[in-house]
Tab-separated table of C-alpha atoms and ligand atoms in Angstrom:
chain	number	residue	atom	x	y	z
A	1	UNK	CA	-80.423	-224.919	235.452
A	2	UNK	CA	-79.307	-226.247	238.505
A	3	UNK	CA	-79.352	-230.327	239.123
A	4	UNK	CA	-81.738	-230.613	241.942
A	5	UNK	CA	-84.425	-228.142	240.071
A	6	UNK	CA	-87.888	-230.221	240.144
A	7	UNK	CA	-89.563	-229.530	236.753
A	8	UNK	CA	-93.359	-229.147	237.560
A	9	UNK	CA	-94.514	-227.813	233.811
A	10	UNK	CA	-93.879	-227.133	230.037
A	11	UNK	CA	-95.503	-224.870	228.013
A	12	UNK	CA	-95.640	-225.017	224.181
A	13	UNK	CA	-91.739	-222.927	224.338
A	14	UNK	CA	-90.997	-222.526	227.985
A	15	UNK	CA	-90.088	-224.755	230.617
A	16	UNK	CA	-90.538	-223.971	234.864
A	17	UNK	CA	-88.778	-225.833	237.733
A	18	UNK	CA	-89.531	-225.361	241.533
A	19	UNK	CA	-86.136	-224.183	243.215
A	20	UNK	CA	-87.260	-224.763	247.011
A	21	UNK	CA	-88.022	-222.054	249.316
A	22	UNK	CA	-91.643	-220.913	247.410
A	23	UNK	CA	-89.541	-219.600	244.386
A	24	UNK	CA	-89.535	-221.134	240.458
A	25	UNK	CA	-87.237	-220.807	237.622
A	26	UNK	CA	-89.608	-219.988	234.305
A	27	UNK	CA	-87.241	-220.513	231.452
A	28	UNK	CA	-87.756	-219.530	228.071
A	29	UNK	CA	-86.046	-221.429	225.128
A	30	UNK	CA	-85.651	-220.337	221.605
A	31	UNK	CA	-88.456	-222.660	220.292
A	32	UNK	CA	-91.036	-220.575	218.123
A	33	UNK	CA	-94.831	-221.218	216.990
A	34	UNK	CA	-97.099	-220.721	214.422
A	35	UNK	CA	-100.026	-221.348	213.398
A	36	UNK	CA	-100.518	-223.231	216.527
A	37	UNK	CA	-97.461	-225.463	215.773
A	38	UNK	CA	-93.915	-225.582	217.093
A	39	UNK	CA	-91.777	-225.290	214.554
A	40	UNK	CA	-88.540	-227.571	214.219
A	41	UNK	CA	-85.877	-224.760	213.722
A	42	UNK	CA	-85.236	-222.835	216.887
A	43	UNK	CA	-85.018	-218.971	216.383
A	44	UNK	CA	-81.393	-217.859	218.413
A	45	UNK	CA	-81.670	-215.760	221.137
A	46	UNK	CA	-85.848	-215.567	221.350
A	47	UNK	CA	-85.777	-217.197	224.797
A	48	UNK	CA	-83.142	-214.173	225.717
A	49	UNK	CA	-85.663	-211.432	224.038
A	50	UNK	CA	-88.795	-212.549	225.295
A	51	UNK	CA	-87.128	-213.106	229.188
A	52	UNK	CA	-85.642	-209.437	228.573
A	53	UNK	CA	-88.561	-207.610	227.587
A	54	UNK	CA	-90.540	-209.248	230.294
A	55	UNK	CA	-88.091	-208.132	233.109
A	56	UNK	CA	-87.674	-204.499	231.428
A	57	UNK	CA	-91.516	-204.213	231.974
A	58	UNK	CA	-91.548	-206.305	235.355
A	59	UNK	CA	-89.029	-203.256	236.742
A	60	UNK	CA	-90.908	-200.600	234.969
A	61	UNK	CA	-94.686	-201.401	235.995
A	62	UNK	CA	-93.895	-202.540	240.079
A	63	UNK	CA	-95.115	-199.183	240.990
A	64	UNK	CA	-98.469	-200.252	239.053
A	65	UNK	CA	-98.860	-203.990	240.477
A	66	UNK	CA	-96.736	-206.309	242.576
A	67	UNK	CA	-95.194	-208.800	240.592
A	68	UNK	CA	-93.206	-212.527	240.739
A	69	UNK	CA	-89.622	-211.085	239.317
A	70	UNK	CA	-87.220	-211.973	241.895
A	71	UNK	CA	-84.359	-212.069	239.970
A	72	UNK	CA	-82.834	-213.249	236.317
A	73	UNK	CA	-80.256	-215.999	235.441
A	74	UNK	CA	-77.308	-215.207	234.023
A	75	UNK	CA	-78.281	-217.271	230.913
A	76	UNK	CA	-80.477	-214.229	230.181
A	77	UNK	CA	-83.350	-216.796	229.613
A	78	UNK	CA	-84.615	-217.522	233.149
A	79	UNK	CA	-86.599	-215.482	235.365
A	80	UNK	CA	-86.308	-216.308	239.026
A	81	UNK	CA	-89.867	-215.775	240.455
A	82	UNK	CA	-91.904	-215.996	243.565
A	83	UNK	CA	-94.510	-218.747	243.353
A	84	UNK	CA	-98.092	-217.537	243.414
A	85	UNK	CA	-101.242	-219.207	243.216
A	86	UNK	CA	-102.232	-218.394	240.252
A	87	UNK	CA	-105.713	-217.285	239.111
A	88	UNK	CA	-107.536	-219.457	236.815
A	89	UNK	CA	-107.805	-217.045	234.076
A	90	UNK	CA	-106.093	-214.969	231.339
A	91	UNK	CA	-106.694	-211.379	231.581
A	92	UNK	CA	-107.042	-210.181	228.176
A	93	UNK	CA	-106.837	-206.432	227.254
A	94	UNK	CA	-107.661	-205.118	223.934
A	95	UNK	CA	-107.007	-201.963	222.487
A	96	UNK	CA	-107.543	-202.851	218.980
A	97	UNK	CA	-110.031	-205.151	217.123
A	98	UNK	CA	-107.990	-208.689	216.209
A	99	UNK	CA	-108.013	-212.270	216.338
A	100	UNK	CA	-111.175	-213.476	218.531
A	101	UNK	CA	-112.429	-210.030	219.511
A	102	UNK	CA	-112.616	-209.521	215.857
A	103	UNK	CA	-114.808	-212.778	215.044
A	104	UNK	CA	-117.111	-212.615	218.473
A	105	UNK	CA	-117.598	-208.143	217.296
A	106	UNK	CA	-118.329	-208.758	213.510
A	107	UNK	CA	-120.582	-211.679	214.324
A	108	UNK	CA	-122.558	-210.076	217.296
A	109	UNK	CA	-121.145	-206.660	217.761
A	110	UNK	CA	-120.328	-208.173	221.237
A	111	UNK	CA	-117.098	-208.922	223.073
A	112	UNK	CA	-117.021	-210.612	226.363
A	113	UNK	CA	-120.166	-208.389	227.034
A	114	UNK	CA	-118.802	-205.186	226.051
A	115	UNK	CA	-121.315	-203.648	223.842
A	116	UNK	CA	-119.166	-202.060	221.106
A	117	UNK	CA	-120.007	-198.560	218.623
A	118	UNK	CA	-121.407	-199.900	215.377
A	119	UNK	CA	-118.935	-199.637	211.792
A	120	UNK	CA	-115.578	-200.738	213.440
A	121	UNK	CA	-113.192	-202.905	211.093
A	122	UNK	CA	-111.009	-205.331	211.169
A	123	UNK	CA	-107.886	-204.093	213.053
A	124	UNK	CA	-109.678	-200.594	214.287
A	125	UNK	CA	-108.531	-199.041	217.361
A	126	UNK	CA	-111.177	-199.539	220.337
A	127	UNK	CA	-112.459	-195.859	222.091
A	128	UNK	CA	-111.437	-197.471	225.459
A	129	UNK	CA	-108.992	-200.459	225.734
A	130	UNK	CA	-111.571	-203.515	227.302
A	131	UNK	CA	-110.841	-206.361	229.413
A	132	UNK	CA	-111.965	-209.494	227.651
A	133	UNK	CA	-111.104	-212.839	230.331
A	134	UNK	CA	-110.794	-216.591	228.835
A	135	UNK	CA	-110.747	-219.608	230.750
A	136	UNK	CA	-107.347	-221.269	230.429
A	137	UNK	CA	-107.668	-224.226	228.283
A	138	UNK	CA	-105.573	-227.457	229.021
A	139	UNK	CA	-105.603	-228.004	225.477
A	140	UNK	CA	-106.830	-226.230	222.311
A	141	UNK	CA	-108.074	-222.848	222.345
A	142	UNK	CA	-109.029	-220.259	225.636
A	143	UNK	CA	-112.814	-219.388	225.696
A	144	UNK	CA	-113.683	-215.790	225.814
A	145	UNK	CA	-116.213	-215.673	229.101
A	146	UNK	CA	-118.290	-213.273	230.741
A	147	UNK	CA	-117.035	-210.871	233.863
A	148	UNK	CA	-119.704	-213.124	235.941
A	149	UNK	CA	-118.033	-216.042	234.854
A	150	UNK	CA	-114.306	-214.903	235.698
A	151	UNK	CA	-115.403	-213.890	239.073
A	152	UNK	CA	-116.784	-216.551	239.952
A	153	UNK	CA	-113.261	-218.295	238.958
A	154	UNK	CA	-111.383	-216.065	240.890
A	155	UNK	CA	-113.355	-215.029	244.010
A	156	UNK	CA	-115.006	-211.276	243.659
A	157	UNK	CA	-111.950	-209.020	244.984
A	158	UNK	CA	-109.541	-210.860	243.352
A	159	UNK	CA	-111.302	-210.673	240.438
A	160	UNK	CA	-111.367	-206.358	240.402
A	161	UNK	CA	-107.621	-206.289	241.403
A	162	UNK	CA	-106.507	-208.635	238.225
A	163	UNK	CA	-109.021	-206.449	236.252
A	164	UNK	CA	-108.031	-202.897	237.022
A	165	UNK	CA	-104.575	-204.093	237.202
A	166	UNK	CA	-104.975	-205.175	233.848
A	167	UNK	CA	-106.014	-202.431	232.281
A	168	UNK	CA	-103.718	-199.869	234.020
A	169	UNK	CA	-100.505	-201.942	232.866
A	170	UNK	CA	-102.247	-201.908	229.424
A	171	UNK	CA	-102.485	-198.149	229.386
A	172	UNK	CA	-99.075	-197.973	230.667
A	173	UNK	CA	-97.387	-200.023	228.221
A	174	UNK	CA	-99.800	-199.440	225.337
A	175	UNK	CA	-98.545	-195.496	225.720
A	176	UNK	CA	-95.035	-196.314	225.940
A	177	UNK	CA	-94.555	-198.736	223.108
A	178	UNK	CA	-96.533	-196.379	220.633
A	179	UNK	CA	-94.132	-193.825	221.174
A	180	UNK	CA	-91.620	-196.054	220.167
A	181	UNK	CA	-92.912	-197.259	216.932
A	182	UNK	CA	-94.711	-200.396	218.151
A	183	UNK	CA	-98.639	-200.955	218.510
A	184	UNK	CA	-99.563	-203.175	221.233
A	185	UNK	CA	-103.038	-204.149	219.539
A	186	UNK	CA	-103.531	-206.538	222.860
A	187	UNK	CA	-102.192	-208.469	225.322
A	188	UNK	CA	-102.620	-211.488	228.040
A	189	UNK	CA	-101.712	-211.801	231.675
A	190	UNK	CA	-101.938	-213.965	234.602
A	191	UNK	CA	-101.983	-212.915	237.708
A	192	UNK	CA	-101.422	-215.040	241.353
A	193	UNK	CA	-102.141	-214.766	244.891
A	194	UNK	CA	-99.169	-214.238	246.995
A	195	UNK	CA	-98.593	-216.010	250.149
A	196	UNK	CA	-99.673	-211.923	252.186
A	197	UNK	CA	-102.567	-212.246	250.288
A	198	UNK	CA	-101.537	-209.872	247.429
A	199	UNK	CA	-102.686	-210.410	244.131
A	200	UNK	CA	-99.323	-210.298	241.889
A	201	UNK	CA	-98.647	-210.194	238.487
A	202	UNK	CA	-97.149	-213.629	237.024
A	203	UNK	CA	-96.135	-215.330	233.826
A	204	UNK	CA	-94.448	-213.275	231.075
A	205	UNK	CA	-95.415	-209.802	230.485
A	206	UNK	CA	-95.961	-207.549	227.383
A	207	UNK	CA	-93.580	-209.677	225.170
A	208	UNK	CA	-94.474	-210.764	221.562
A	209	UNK	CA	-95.285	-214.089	222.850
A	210	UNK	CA	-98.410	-212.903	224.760
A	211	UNK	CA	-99.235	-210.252	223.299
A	212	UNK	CA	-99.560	-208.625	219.291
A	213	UNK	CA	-97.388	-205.875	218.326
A	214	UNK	CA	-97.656	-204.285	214.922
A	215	UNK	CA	-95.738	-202.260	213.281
A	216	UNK	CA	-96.914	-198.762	213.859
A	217	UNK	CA	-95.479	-197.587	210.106
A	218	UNK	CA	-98.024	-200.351	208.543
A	219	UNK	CA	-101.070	-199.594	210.456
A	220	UNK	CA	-104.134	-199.570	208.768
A	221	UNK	CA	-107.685	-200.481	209.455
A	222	UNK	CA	-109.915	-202.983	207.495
A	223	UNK	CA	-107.268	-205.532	207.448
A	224	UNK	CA	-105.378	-208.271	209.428
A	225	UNK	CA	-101.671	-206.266	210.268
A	226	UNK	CA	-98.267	-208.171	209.755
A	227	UNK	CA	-96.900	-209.067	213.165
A	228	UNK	CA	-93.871	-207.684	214.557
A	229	UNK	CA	-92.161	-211.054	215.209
A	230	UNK	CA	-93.580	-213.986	212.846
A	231	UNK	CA	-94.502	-212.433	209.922
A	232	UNK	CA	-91.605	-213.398	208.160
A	233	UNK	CA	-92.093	-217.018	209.309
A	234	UNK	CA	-96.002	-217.097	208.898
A	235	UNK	CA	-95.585	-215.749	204.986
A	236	UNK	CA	-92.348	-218.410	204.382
A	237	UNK	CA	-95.378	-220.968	206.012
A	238	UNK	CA	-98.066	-220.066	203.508
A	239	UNK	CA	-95.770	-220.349	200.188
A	240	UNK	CA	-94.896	-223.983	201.119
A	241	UNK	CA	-98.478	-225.255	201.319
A	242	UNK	CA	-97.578	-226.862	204.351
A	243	UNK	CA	-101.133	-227.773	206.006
A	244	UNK	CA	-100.384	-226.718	209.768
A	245	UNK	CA	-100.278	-229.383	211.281
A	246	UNK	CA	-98.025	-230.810	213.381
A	247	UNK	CA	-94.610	-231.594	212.045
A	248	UNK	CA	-94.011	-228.174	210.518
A	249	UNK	CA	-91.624	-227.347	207.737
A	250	UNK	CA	-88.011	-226.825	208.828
A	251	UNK	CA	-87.285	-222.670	208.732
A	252	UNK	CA	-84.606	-221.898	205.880
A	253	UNK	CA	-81.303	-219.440	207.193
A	254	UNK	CA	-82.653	-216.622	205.915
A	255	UNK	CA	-86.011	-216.809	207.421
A	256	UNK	CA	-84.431	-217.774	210.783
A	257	UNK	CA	-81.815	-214.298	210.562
A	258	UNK	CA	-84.855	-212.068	209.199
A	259	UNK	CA	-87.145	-213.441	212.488
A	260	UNK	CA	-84.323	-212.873	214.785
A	261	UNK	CA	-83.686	-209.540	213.842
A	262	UNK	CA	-87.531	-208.653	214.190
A	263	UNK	CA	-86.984	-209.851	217.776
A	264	UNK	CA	-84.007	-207.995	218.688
A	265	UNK	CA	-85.244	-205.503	217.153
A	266	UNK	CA	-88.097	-204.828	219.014
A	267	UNK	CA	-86.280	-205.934	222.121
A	268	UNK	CA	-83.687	-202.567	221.178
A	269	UNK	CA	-86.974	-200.249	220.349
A	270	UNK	CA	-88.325	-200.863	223.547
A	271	UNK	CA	-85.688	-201.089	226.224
A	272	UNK	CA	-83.402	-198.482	224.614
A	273	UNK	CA	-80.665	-201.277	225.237
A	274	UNK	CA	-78.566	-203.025	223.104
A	275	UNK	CA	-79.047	-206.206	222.496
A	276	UNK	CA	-75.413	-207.598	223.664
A	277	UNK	CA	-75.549	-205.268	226.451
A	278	UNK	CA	-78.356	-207.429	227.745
A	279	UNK	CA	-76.805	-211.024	227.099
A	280	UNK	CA	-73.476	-209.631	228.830
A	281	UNK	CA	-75.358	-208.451	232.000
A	282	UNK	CA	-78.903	-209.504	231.918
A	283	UNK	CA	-80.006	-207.318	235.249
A	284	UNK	CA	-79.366	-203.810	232.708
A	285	UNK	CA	-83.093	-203.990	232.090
A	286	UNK	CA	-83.901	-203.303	235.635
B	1	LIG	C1	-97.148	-220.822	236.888
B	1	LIG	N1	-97.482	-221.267	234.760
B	1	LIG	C2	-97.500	-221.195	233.293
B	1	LIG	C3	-96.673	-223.408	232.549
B	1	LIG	C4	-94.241	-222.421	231.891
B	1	LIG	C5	-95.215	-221.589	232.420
B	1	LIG	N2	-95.093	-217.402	239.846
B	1	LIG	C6	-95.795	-218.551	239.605
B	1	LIG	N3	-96.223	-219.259	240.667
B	1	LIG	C7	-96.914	-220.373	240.471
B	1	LIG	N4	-97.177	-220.865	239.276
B	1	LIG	C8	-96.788	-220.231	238.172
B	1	LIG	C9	-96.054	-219.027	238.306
B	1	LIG	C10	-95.597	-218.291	237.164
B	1	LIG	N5	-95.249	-217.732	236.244
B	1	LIG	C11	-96.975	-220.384	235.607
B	1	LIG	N6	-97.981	-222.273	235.423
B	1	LIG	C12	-97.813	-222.020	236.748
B	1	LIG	C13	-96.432	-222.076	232.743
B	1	LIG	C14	-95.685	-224.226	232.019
B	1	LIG	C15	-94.457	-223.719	231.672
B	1	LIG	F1	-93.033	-221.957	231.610
């Protein structure tokens, strides 16, 4: 990162700096959570992954939706984008009934007002992906809201852009990773108004940070699915006892090389690029 970048935000494993000229450096480092925690032990080369798989969708989807990929760095971790202003809400697309869709259907057969077929489980595929917003909570956890609510957030026409955008990347990339051996249950975007007015997709897109992938060779309904990336680290979690809460437990080598591999590996499934062929010349996902 250059000296004179102003930082103006941290998120829980990513760092962004204004550059001057309406454009911001979003950095990813190799910092990994769970449970809600950071963990202490960085995982090598997840900042790389997750920056990767972002731009390899970013160049694949522009045809779909505008979005803030300008260029990358040539530390393979930074994404040069164009600054937005961004909506204030994460567009949430489900395919597949987990985490809070899960709780909010099996308690009121309701999610974010979609009305849903009775009998679904835990983990069943959805007959039509839905868009499910949440308000973007400064701390603790988003809040699943209405469609009234989120347009009112966003202004009315902004609102049906991020929507429809939403759902068409969802379809896009929910098809492609499929045929590659990965289940994108659901995912989470944010979206920002650019300065012509165009409503552009932002933040990271369709990595294992912000969205869940499952392994398609595991599927099965009735049951929470391993993830793709952290199950190795969520199950080495559960046999210490640790608590989680803040500190978490350092990650032993083995659990550190089995998580990296999960990342590069789906990195490899989903670009069709090799892994070093990325670090050497990050713009190959393009
Ligand atoms: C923007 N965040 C999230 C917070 C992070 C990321 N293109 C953009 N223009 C204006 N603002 C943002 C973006 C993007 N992307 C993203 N907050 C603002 C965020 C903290 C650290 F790495």
């Amino acid at each position: 990162m250059s000296l004179d970048a102003a930082h103006v935000g941290s998120g829980k494993v990513r760092e962004l700096y204004a550059l001057g000229d309406g454009t911001l450096a979003l950095t990813a480092s190799d910092r990994i959570s769970t449970f809600d925690v950071v963990l202490p032990t960085p995982i090598p080369d997840k900042g790389k992954v997750l920056t990767g798989l972002s731009a390899f969708w970013f160049g694949r989807t522009r045809e779909l939706v505008p979005n803030h990929l300008l260029r990358l760095g040539d530390d393979g971790r930074t994404m040069v984008c164009r600054r937005l202003e961004m909506l204030p809400i994460e567009c949430v697309v489900r395919g597949y009934l987990a985490g809070s869709g899960w709780k909010d259907y099996r308690d009121t057969g309701v999610v974010c007002g979609h009305d849903l077929p009775e009998g679904l489980e835990e983990s069943s595929r959805l007959p039509e992906p839905i868009f499910t917003p949440a308000t973007k909570a400064v701390a603790g956890h988003d809040e699943n809201i209405d469609e009234e609510r989120a347009a009112a957030l966003c202004g009315d026409d902004a609102y049906r852009v991020a929507k429809e955008a939403s759902l068409a990347l969802y379809r896009f990339a929910s098809k492609y990773a499929e045929s590659r051996g990965i289940i994108l249950a659901d995912t989470k975007f944010e979206f920002g108004v650019a300065p012509d007015g165009s409503v552009n997709l932002g933040d990271e897109a369709l990595t294992p940070d912000s969205s869940r992938f499952w392994p398609a060779a595991d599927y099965g309904e009735g049951r929470p699915q391993a993830s793709f990336d952290k199950q190795f680290v969520r199950d080495w979690c559960e046999r210490t006892g640790w608590d989680k809460t803040a500190p978490g437990p350092e990650l032993p080598d083995h659990v550190v090389a089995g998580t990296r591999a999960r990342y590069v590996e789906a990195f490899e499934k989903l670009t069709e690029v090799p892994f070093d062929a990325y670090v050497a010349n990050p713009e190959v996902v393009l």
